[in-house]
Amino acid sequence: MKVAVLKNFASGWWGLLLALGLSTPAMATPIFVLNSLDANVSVIDPETWQETARIPTGKEPHHLYLTPDEKSVVVANALGDTLTFIDPRTAQVQRTVRDIVDPYHLRFTPDMKWLITAANRLNHVDFYRWDGKDVTLVKRVATGRTPSHLWVDSKSATVYSTMQDSDELVAIDIATQAIKWRIKTGSLPADIYGSNDDKFLFVGLTGGDGVEVFDVSGKEPRRVNFIKTGNGAHAFRAAGDHRHIYVSNRVSTTISKIDMQTPAVVASYSAP
């Protein structure tokens, strides 16, 4: 899967550009770009780079997410209280799931048993049972001020959430839906990315100029490194080689490539 982040000038919001490296030899898979203020998603032809369609979603779609089974791209419509499921190959809407309160950000567990959402405006993380068709709210966990982005470990055991306005990183046990620990971060923590062995978490600091690295392998988390990338470090995307990740630096309008093993910036690119 290939993913990149760009600035959507039409809406004035940061959009997510999602290009899927799926096994469809007969046709190129489309690219999806969020238009948050327009409440829709642009479908882009990856060969001509022309917009071929616009898909209505719900109010303020903030994030796109490819499900672990790669069968759906899910659009989280924060003010619409809905999720829009789109076929990543055909760009056809599969279904709309309603009554999902303030789904600013979301993650499925790798085993596809849980859908977890961050209610950014309402200060809670919600756990929904997923049977492949329907969602059932199991628990709403009060987390603190402004849960922003989520990451789930490879074992489907723990979900991590950044607290945007209280400058914290929180870990929640998925089986019990109980908070395990919380630790202070730098200013305005945003996206999270976990290392392949689940030992380290990389946290982008939108209010700072880089990425914090936390060791979460023990009973208590430890901040072990800081990687200077650029002002407004925000969102991560994998490079696809299980070693490198990209982070968008909103204020600096650059993208940094990070080697997770070193860890250090190995390349930097100008962005629109």
PDB file of C-alpha atoms in Angstrom:
ATOM      1  CA  MET A   1       0.000   0.000   0.000  1.00  0.00           C
ATOM      2  CA  LYS A   2       1.271   3.457  -0.902  1.00  0.00           C
ATOM      3  CA  VAL A   3       0.064   6.531   0.929  1.00  0.00           C
ATOM      4  CA  ALA A   4       1.045  10.192   0.870  1.00  0.00           C
ATOM      5  CA  VAL A   5      -0.235  13.375   2.444  1.00  0.00           C
ATOM      6  CA  LEU A   6      -0.862  16.650   0.667  1.00  0.00           C
ATOM      7  CA  LYS A   7      -2.439  20.049   1.240  1.00  0.00           C
ATOM      8  CA  ASN A   8      -5.894  20.293  -0.274  1.00  0.00           C
ATOM      9  CA  PHE A   9      -5.992  23.922  -1.346  1.00  0.00           C
ATOM     10  CA  ALA A  10      -9.584  23.738  -2.586  1.00  0.00           C
ATOM     11  CA  SER A  11     -10.944  23.217   0.917  1.00  0.00           C
ATOM     12  CA  GLY A  12      -8.132  24.815   2.888  1.00  0.00           C
ATOM     13  CA  TRP A  13      -7.702  21.642   4.949  1.00  0.00           C
ATOM     14  CA  TRP A  14      -5.029  18.991   5.034  1.00  0.00           C
ATOM     15  CA  GLY A  15      -6.318  16.164   2.906  1.00  0.00           C
ATOM     16  CA  LEU A  16      -5.279  12.549   2.872  1.00  0.00           C
ATOM     17  CA  LEU A  17      -4.220  11.214  -0.488  1.00  0.00           C
ATOM     18  CA  LEU A  18      -4.563   7.460  -0.482  1.00  0.00           C
ATOM     19  CA  ALA A  19      -3.041   5.458  -3.320  1.00  0.00           C
ATOM     20  CA  LEU A  20      -3.544   1.743  -2.867  1.00  0.00           C
ATOM     21  CA  GLY A  21      -1.021  -0.741  -4.188  1.00  0.00           C
ATOM     22  CA  LEU A  22      -3.563  -3.528  -4.508  1.00  0.00           C
ATOM     23  CA  SER A  23      -3.299  -6.576  -6.743  1.00  0.00           C
ATOM     24  CA  THR A  24      -5.549  -5.461  -9.608  1.00  0.00           C
ATOM     25  CA  PRO A  25      -3.502  -5.991 -12.810  1.00  0.00           C
ATOM     26  CA  ALA A  26      -6.229  -4.926 -15.249  1.00  0.00           C
ATOM     27  CA  MET A  27      -6.691  -1.410 -13.937  1.00  0.00           C
ATOM     28  CA  ALA A  28      -4.942   1.181 -11.785  1.00  0.00           C
ATOM     29  CA  THR A  29      -6.511   1.656  -8.377  1.00  0.00           C
ATOM     30  CA  PRO A  30      -7.866   5.147  -7.689  1.00  0.00           C
ATOM     31  CA  ILE A  31      -6.538   7.804  -5.362  1.00  0.00           C
ATOM     32  CA  PHE A  32      -8.816   9.363  -2.738  1.00  0.00           C
ATOM     33  CA  VAL A  33      -8.495  12.931  -1.441  1.00  0.00           C
ATOM     34  CA  LEU A  34     -10.559  14.389   1.404  1.00  0.00           C
ATOM     35  CA  ASN A  35     -12.358  17.704   0.906  1.00  0.00           C
ATOM     36  CA  SER A  36     -13.293  18.355   4.524  1.00  0.00           C
ATOM     37  CA  LEU A  37     -15.170  21.630   4.092  1.00  0.00           C
ATOM     38  CA  ASP A  38     -17.038  20.343   1.036  1.00  0.00           C
ATOM     39  CA  ALA A  39     -18.125  17.104   2.742  1.00  0.00           C
ATOM     40  CA  ASN A  40     -16.912  14.865  -0.055  1.00  0.00           C
ATOM     41  CA  VAL A  41     -13.996  12.845  -1.380  1.00  0.00           C
ATOM     42  CA  SER A  42     -12.304  13.392  -4.738  1.00  0.00           C
ATOM     43  CA  VAL A  43     -11.452  10.323  -6.816  1.00  0.00           C
ATOM     44  CA  ILE A  44      -8.243  10.800  -8.806  1.00  0.00           C
ATOM     45  CA  ASP A  45      -6.989   8.735 -11.734  1.00  0.00           C
ATOM     46  CA  PRO A  46      -3.380   7.809 -10.784  1.00  0.00           C
ATOM     47  CA  GLU A  47      -2.256   7.785 -14.413  1.00  0.00           C
ATOM     48  CA  THR A  48      -3.717  11.077 -15.650  1.00  0.00           C
ATOM     49  CA  TRP A  49      -3.933  12.803 -12.234  1.00  0.00           C
ATOM     50  CA  GLN A  50      -7.383  14.043 -13.208  1.00  0.00           C
ATOM     51  CA  GLU A  51     -10.390  14.069 -10.896  1.00  0.00           C
ATOM     52  CA  THR A  52     -12.899  11.521 -12.156  1.00  0.00           C
ATOM     53  CA  ALA A  53     -15.618  11.784  -9.491  1.00  0.00           C
ATOM     54  CA  ARG A  54     -16.633  13.277  -6.168  1.00  0.00           C
ATOM     55  CA  ILE A  55     -18.222  11.089  -3.521  1.00  0.00           C
ATOM     56  CA  PRO A  56     -20.585  12.776  -1.029  1.00  0.00           C
ATOM     57  CA  THR A  57     -19.811  11.682   2.524  1.00  0.00           C
ATOM     58  CA  GLY A  58     -20.972  13.408   5.715  1.00  0.00           C
ATOM     59  CA  LYS A  59     -20.119  16.696   7.371  1.00  0.00           C
ATOM     60  CA  GLU A  60     -16.411  17.300   7.963  1.00  0.00           C
ATOM     61  CA  PRO A  61     -14.708  14.108   6.816  1.00  0.00           C
ATOM     62  CA  HIS A  62     -11.335  14.298   8.564  1.00  0.00           C
ATOM     63  CA  HIS A  63      -9.538  11.004   7.966  1.00  0.00           C
ATOM     64  CA  LEU A  64      -9.402   8.096   5.546  1.00  0.00           C
ATOM     65  CA  TYR A  65      -8.477   4.594   6.641  1.00  0.00           C
ATOM     66  CA  LEU A  66      -7.867   1.363   4.725  1.00  0.00           C
ATOM     67  CA  THR A  67      -9.244  -1.607   6.661  1.00  0.00           C
ATOM     68  CA  PRO A  68      -6.754  -4.366   7.571  1.00  0.00           C
ATOM     69  CA  ASP A  69      -8.382  -6.753   5.077  1.00  0.00           C
ATOM     70  CA  GLU A  70      -8.024  -4.056   2.356  1.00  0.00           C
ATOM     71  CA  LYS A  71     -11.684  -4.439   1.370  1.00  0.00           C
ATOM     72  CA  SER A  72     -12.799  -0.915   2.291  1.00  0.00           C
ATOM     73  CA  VAL A  73     -11.592   2.643   2.608  1.00  0.00           C
ATOM     74  CA  VAL A  74     -13.432   4.141   5.567  1.00  0.00           C
ATOM     75  CA  VAL A  75     -14.092   7.889   5.703  1.00  0.00           C
ATOM     76  CA  ALA A  76     -14.641   9.292   9.209  1.00  0.00           C
ATOM     77  CA  ASN A  77     -17.230  12.084   9.054  1.00  0.00           C
ATOM     78  CA  ALA A  78     -16.738  13.872  12.363  1.00  0.00           C
ATOM     79  CA  LEU A  79     -19.706  16.259  12.342  1.00  0.00           C
ATOM     80  CA  GLY A  80     -21.913  13.886  10.383  1.00  0.00           C
ATOM     81  CA  ASP A  81     -21.609  11.123  13.008  1.00  0.00           C
ATOM     82  CA  THR A  82     -21.202   8.619  10.172  1.00  0.00           C
ATOM     83  CA  LEU A  83     -18.656   6.396   8.471  1.00  0.00           C
ATOM     84  CA  THR A  84     -18.602   6.021   4.680  1.00  0.00           C
ATOM     85  CA  PHE A  85     -17.253   2.700   3.370  1.00  0.00           C
ATOM     86  CA  ILE A  86     -15.816   2.889  -0.171  1.00  0.00           C
ATOM     87  CA  ASP A  87     -14.533   0.089  -2.381  1.00  0.00           C
ATOM     88  CA  PRO A  88     -10.807   0.921  -2.799  1.00  0.00           C
ATOM     89  CA  ARG A  89     -10.703  -0.574  -6.317  1.00  0.00           C
ATOM     90  CA  THR A  90     -13.907   0.720  -7.893  1.00  0.00           C
ATOM     91  CA  ALA A  91     -14.485   3.893  -5.803  1.00  0.00           C
ATOM     92  CA  GLN A  92     -18.107   2.850  -5.271  1.00  0.00           C
ATOM     93  CA  VAL A  93     -19.778   3.502  -1.923  1.00  0.00           C
ATOM     94  CA  GLN A  94     -20.357   0.198  -0.149  1.00  0.00           C
ATOM     95  CA  ARG A  95     -22.378   1.450   2.805  1.00  0.00           C
ATOM     96  CA  THR A  96     -22.854   4.226   5.349  1.00  0.00           C
ATOM     97  CA  VAL A  97     -22.705   3.424   9.057  1.00  0.00           C
ATOM     98  CA  ARG A  98     -24.681   5.899  11.146  1.00  0.00           C
ATOM     99  CA  ASP A  99     -24.795   6.874  14.829  1.00  0.00           C
ATOM    100  CA  ILE A 100     -21.027   6.837  15.308  1.00  0.00           C
ATOM    101  CA  VAL A 101     -20.547   9.791  17.630  1.00  0.00           C
ATOM    102  CA  ASP A 102     -17.898  12.307  16.497  1.00  0.00           C
ATOM    103  CA  PRO A 103     -15.640   9.889  14.588  1.00  0.00           C
ATOM    104  CA  TYR A 104     -12.684  12.211  14.123  1.00  0.00           C
ATOM    105  CA  HIS A 105     -10.169   9.371  13.793  1.00  0.00           C
ATOM    106  CA  LEU A 106     -10.558   5.599  13.697  1.00  0.00           C
ATOM    107  CA  ARG A 107      -8.807   2.273  13.646  1.00  0.00           C
ATOM    108  CA  PHE A 108      -9.841  -1.337  13.229  1.00  0.00           C
ATOM    109  CA  THR A 109      -7.892  -3.871  15.235  1.00  0.00           C
ATOM    110  CA  PRO A 110      -5.776  -6.106  12.961  1.00  0.00           C
ATOM    111  CA  ASP A 111      -8.041  -9.075  13.810  1.00  0.00           C
ATOM    112  CA  MET A 112     -11.050  -6.990  12.612  1.00  0.00           C
ATOM    113  CA  LYS A 113     -13.019  -7.657  15.815  1.00  0.00           C
ATOM    114  CA  TRP A 114     -13.047  -4.058  17.080  1.00  0.00           C
ATOM    115  CA  LEU A 115     -13.693  -0.662  15.548  1.00  0.00           C
ATOM    116  CA  ILE A 116     -12.246   2.115  17.715  1.00  0.00           C
ATOM    117  CA  THR A 117     -12.962   5.807  17.210  1.00  0.00           C
ATOM    118  CA  ALA A 118     -11.599   9.014  18.751  1.00  0.00           C
ATOM    119  CA  ALA A 119     -14.284  11.574  19.585  1.00  0.00           C
ATOM    120  CA  ASN A 120     -12.074  14.630  19.278  1.00  0.00           C
ATOM    121  CA  ARG A 121     -14.685  17.214  20.361  1.00  0.00           C
ATOM    122  CA  LEU A 122     -16.208  15.123  23.135  1.00  0.00           C
ATOM    123  CA  ASN A 123     -13.127  13.774  24.928  1.00  0.00           C
ATOM    124  CA  HIS A 124     -13.685  10.041  24.698  1.00  0.00           C
ATOM    125  CA  VAL A 125     -12.563   6.944  22.783  1.00  0.00           C
ATOM    126  CA  ASP A 126     -15.318   4.540  21.737  1.00  0.00           C
ATOM    127  CA  PHE A 127     -15.090   0.756  21.374  1.00  0.00           C
ATOM    128  CA  TYR A 128     -17.456  -0.951  18.912  1.00  0.00           C
ATOM    129  CA  ARG A 129     -17.797  -4.675  18.320  1.00  0.00           C
ATOM    130  CA  TRP A 130     -17.550  -5.485  14.613  1.00  0.00           C
ATOM    131  CA  ASP A 131     -18.953  -8.669  13.102  1.00  0.00           C
ATOM    132  CA  GLY A 132     -18.105  -7.791   9.514  1.00  0.00           C
ATOM    133  CA  LYS A 133     -21.443  -6.116   8.946  1.00  0.00           C
ATOM    134  CA  ASP A 134     -22.761  -4.270  11.995  1.00  0.00           C
ATOM    135  CA  VAL A 135     -21.198  -2.273  14.825  1.00  0.00           C
ATOM    136  CA  THR A 136     -22.257  -2.406  18.470  1.00  0.00           C
ATOM    137  CA  LEU A 137     -21.076   0.146  21.004  1.00  0.00           C
ATOM    138  CA  VAL A 138     -19.490  -1.680  23.954  1.00  0.00           C
ATOM    139  CA  LYS A 139     -17.885   1.120  25.931  1.00  0.00           C
ATOM    140  CA  ARG A 140     -17.143   4.821  25.838  1.00  0.00           C
ATOM    141  CA  VAL A 141     -13.852   5.613  27.618  1.00  0.00           C
ATOM    142  CA  ALA A 142     -13.297   9.126  28.978  1.00  0.00           C
ATOM    143  CA  THR A 143      -9.712   9.940  28.094  1.00  0.00           C
ATOM    144  CA  GLY A 144      -8.940  13.585  28.780  1.00  0.00           C
ATOM    145  CA  ARG A 145      -8.765  16.637  26.586  1.00  0.00           C
ATOM    146  CA  THR A 146      -9.165  16.135  22.841  1.00  0.00           C
ATOM    147  CA  PRO A 147      -8.236  12.590  21.794  1.00  0.00           C
ATOM    148  CA  SER A 148      -6.698  13.020  18.375  1.00  0.00           C
ATOM    149  CA  HIS A 149      -5.087  10.051  16.602  1.00  0.00           C
ATOM    150  CA  LEU A 150      -5.118   6.319  17.291  1.00  0.00           C
ATOM    151  CA  TRP A 151      -2.744   3.399  16.792  1.00  0.00           C
ATOM    152  CA  VAL A 152      -3.405  -0.293  17.512  1.00  0.00           C
ATOM    153  CA  ASP A 153      -0.603  -2.776  18.137  1.00  0.00           C
ATOM    154  CA  SER A 154      -0.161  -5.844  15.933  1.00  0.00           C
ATOM    155  CA  LYS A 155      -1.622  -8.188  18.576  1.00  0.00           C
ATOM    156  CA  SER A 156      -4.934  -6.288  18.773  1.00  0.00           C
ATOM    157  CA  ALA A 157      -4.229  -5.902  22.499  1.00  0.00           C
ATOM    158  CA  THR A 158      -3.629  -2.164  23.033  1.00  0.00           C
ATOM    159  CA  VAL A 159      -4.838   1.030  21.422  1.00  0.00           C
ATOM    160  CA  TYR A 160      -2.854   4.241  21.860  1.00  0.00           C
ATOM    161  CA  SER A 161      -4.326   7.726  21.608  1.00  0.00           C
ATOM    162  CA  THR A 162      -2.742  11.166  21.637  1.00  0.00           C
ATOM    163  CA  MET A 163      -4.409  13.873  23.732  1.00  0.00           C
ATOM    164  CA  GLN A 164      -4.119  16.991  21.607  1.00  0.00           C
ATOM    165  CA  ASP A 165      -4.896  19.641  24.234  1.00  0.00           C
ATOM    166  CA  SER A 166      -3.476  18.031  27.369  1.00  0.00           C
ATOM    167  CA  ASP A 167      -0.216  16.953  25.671  1.00  0.00           C
ATOM    168  CA  GLU A 168      -0.412  13.276  26.594  1.00  0.00           C
ATOM    169  CA  LEU A 169      -0.154   9.793  25.145  1.00  0.00           C
ATOM    170  CA  VAL A 170      -2.660   7.288  26.557  1.00  0.00           C
ATOM    171  CA  ALA A 171      -2.695   3.471  26.340  1.00  0.00           C
ATOM    172  CA  ILE A 172      -5.986   1.576  26.616  1.00  0.00           C
ATOM    173  CA  ASP A 173      -6.341  -2.190  27.039  1.00  0.00           C
ATOM    174  CA  ILE A 174      -8.684  -3.399  24.310  1.00  0.00           C
ATOM    175  CA  ALA A 175     -10.014  -6.481  26.116  1.00  0.00           C
ATOM    176  CA  THR A 176     -11.109  -4.542  29.213  1.00  0.00           C
ATOM    177  CA  GLN A 177     -11.409  -1.045  27.683  1.00  0.00           C
ATOM    178  CA  ALA A 178      -9.469   0.294  30.677  1.00  0.00           C
ATOM    179  CA  ILE A 179      -6.727   2.917  30.611  1.00  0.00           C
ATOM    180  CA  LYS A 180      -3.355   1.283  31.303  1.00  0.00           C
ATOM    181  CA  TRP A 181      -1.158   4.368  31.524  1.00  0.00           C
ATOM    182  CA  ARG A 182      -0.619   7.914  30.302  1.00  0.00           C
ATOM    183  CA  ILE A 183       2.550   9.921  29.741  1.00  0.00           C
ATOM    184  CA  LYS A 184       3.254  13.555  28.942  1.00  0.00           C
ATOM    185  CA  THR A 185       4.323  14.496  25.430  1.00  0.00           C
ATOM    186  CA  GLY A 186       5.455  17.661  23.703  1.00  0.00           C
ATOM    187  CA  SER A 187       3.086  20.300  22.372  1.00  0.00           C
ATOM    188  CA  LEU A 188      -0.048  19.259  20.428  1.00  0.00           C
ATOM    189  CA  PRO A 189       0.644  15.553  19.814  1.00  0.00           C
ATOM    190  CA  ALA A 190      -1.062  14.301  16.665  1.00  0.00           C
ATOM    191  CA  ASP A 191      -0.491  11.115  14.696  1.00  0.00           C
ATOM    192  CA  ILE A 192       1.103   7.935  16.071  1.00  0.00           C
ATOM    193  CA  TYR A 193       3.039   5.213  14.293  1.00  0.00           C
ATOM    194  CA  GLY A 194       4.220   1.958  15.859  1.00  0.00           C
ATOM    195  CA  SER A 195       7.356  -0.009  15.033  1.00  0.00           C
ATOM    196  CA  ASN A 196       6.958  -3.492  13.541  1.00  0.00           C
ATOM    197  CA  ASP A 197       7.875  -5.182  16.828  1.00  0.00           C
ATOM    198  CA  ASP A 198       5.406  -3.023  18.826  1.00  0.00           C
ATOM    199  CA  LYS A 199       8.277  -1.771  20.977  1.00  0.00           C
ATOM    200  CA  PHE A 200       8.370   1.882  19.914  1.00  0.00           C
ATOM    201  CA  LEU A 201       5.807   4.563  19.169  1.00  0.00           C
ATOM    202  CA  PHE A 202       6.545   7.630  17.048  1.00  0.00           C
ATOM    203  CA  VAL A 203       4.447  10.702  17.922  1.00  0.00           C
ATOM    204  CA  GLY A 204       4.235  13.792  15.712  1.00  0.00           C
ATOM    205  CA  LEU A 205       4.234  17.115  17.569  1.00  0.00           C
ATOM    206  CA  THR A 206       2.126  19.618  15.656  1.00  0.00           C
ATOM    207  CA  GLY A 207       2.997  22.291  18.209  1.00  0.00           C
ATOM    208  CA  GLY A 208       6.706  21.504  17.914  1.00  0.00           C
ATOM    209  CA  ASP A 209       9.303  20.711  15.290  1.00  0.00           C
ATOM    210  CA  GLY A 210       9.701  16.982  15.353  1.00  0.00           C
ATOM    211  CA  VAL A 211       8.774  13.483  16.435  1.00  0.00           C
ATOM    212  CA  GLU A 212       9.026  11.973  19.913  1.00  0.00           C
ATOM    213  CA  VAL A 213       9.904   8.300  20.292  1.00  0.00           C
ATOM    214  CA  PHE A 214       8.531   6.262  23.208  1.00  0.00           C
ATOM    215  CA  ASP A 215       9.559   2.795  24.335  1.00  0.00           C
ATOM    216  CA  VAL A 216       6.293   1.057  25.259  1.00  0.00           C
ATOM    217  CA  SER A 217       7.683  -2.466  25.662  1.00  0.00           C
ATOM    218  CA  GLY A 218       7.749  -2.366  29.465  1.00  0.00           C
ATOM    219  CA  LYS A 219       5.136  -1.880  32.151  1.00  0.00           C
ATOM    220  CA  GLU A 220       5.619   1.884  32.014  1.00  0.00           C
ATOM    221  CA  PRO A 221       6.383   3.930  28.866  1.00  0.00           C
ATOM    222  CA  ARG A 222       9.646   5.859  28.452  1.00  0.00           C
ATOM    223  CA  ARG A 223      10.517   8.745  26.157  1.00  0.00           C
ATOM    224  CA  VAL A 224      13.767   7.613  24.532  1.00  0.00           C
ATOM    225  CA  ASN A 225      14.383   9.909  21.575  1.00  0.00           C
ATOM    226  CA  PHE A 226      13.436  13.051  19.681  1.00  0.00           C
ATOM    227  CA  ILE A 227      13.787  13.394  15.911  1.00  0.00           C
ATOM    228  CA  LYS A 228      13.822  16.931  14.550  1.00  0.00           C
ATOM    229  CA  THR A 229      11.871  16.994  11.284  1.00  0.00           C
ATOM    230  CA  GLY A 230      10.225  20.394  10.782  1.00  0.00           C
ATOM    231  CA  ASN A 231       7.641  22.692  12.315  1.00  0.00           C
ATOM    232  CA  GLY A 232       4.177  21.224  12.703  1.00  0.00           C
ATOM    233  CA  ALA A 233       5.017  17.499  12.485  1.00  0.00           C
ATOM    234  CA  HIS A 234       1.651  15.842  12.072  1.00  0.00           C
ATOM    235  CA  ALA A 235       0.790  12.707  10.065  1.00  0.00           C
ATOM    236  CA  PHE A 236       2.703   9.480   9.303  1.00  0.00           C
ATOM    237  CA  ARG A 237       2.616   7.123   6.349  1.00  0.00           C
ATOM    238  CA  ALA A 238       4.599   3.941   5.820  1.00  0.00           C
ATOM    239  CA  ALA A 239       7.170   3.719   3.034  1.00  0.00           C
ATOM    240  CA  GLY A 240       6.280   0.061   2.470  1.00  0.00           C
ATOM    241  CA  ASP A 241       9.670  -1.404   3.361  1.00  0.00           C
ATOM    242  CA  HIS A 242       8.923  -2.038   7.079  1.00  0.00           C
ATOM    243  CA  ARG A 243      11.728   0.318   8.009  1.00  0.00           C
ATOM    244  CA  HIS A 244      10.974   3.864   6.864  1.00  0.00           C
ATOM    245  CA  ILE A 245       8.048   6.204   7.493  1.00  0.00           C
ATOM    246  CA  TYR A 246       7.131   9.653   6.199  1.00  0.00           C
ATOM    247  CA  VAL A 247       5.902  12.515   8.366  1.00  0.00           C
ATOM    248  CA  SER A 248       4.239  15.683   7.078  1.00  0.00           C
ATOM    249  CA  ASN A 249       5.463  18.939   8.633  1.00  0.00           C
ATOM    250  CA  ARG A 250       2.492  21.270   8.278  1.00  0.00           C
ATOM    251  CA  VAL A 251       4.118  24.566   9.175  1.00  0.00           C
ATOM    252  CA  SER A 252       7.388  23.942   7.350  1.00  0.00           C
ATOM    253  CA  THR A 253       5.450  22.471   4.380  1.00  0.00           C
ATOM    254  CA  THR A 254       7.917  19.629   4.073  1.00  0.00           C
ATOM    255  CA  ILE A 255       7.838  15.846   4.301  1.00  0.00           C
ATOM    256  CA  SER A 256      10.557  13.994   6.213  1.00  0.00           C
ATOM    257  CA  LYS A 257      11.573  10.380   5.668  1.00  0.00           C
ATOM    258  CA  ILE A 258      12.513   8.668   8.941  1.00  0.00           C
ATOM    259  CA  ASP A 259      14.542   5.507   9.428  1.00  0.00           C
ATOM    260  CA  MET A 260      12.820   3.833  12.392  1.00  0.00           C
ATOM    261  CA  GLN A 261      15.861   1.722  13.206  1.00  0.00           C
ATOM    262  CA  THR A 262      18.368   4.558  13.550  1.00  0.00           C
ATOM    263  CA  PRO A 263      16.113   6.546  14.282  1.00  0.00           C
ATOM    264  CA  ALA A 264      16.871   9.628  12.190  1.00  0.00           C
ATOM    265  CA  VAL A 265      15.724  11.672   9.208  1.00  0.00           C
ATOM    266  CA  VAL A 266      17.288  10.297   6.021  1.00  0.00           C
ATOM    267  CA  ALA A 267      15.576  12.537   3.444  1.00  0.00           C
ATOM    268  CA  SER A 268      13.451  15.649   3.230  1.00  0.00           C
ATOM    269  CA  TYR A 269      11.070  16.841   0.509  1.00  0.00           C
ATOM    270  CA  SER A 270       9.298  20.111  -0.217  1.00  0.00           C
ATOM    271  CA  ALA A 271       5.499  19.936  -0.184  1.00  0.00           C
ATOM    272  CA  PRO A 272       2.809  22.187  -1.723  1.00  0.00           C
TER     273      PRO A 272
END
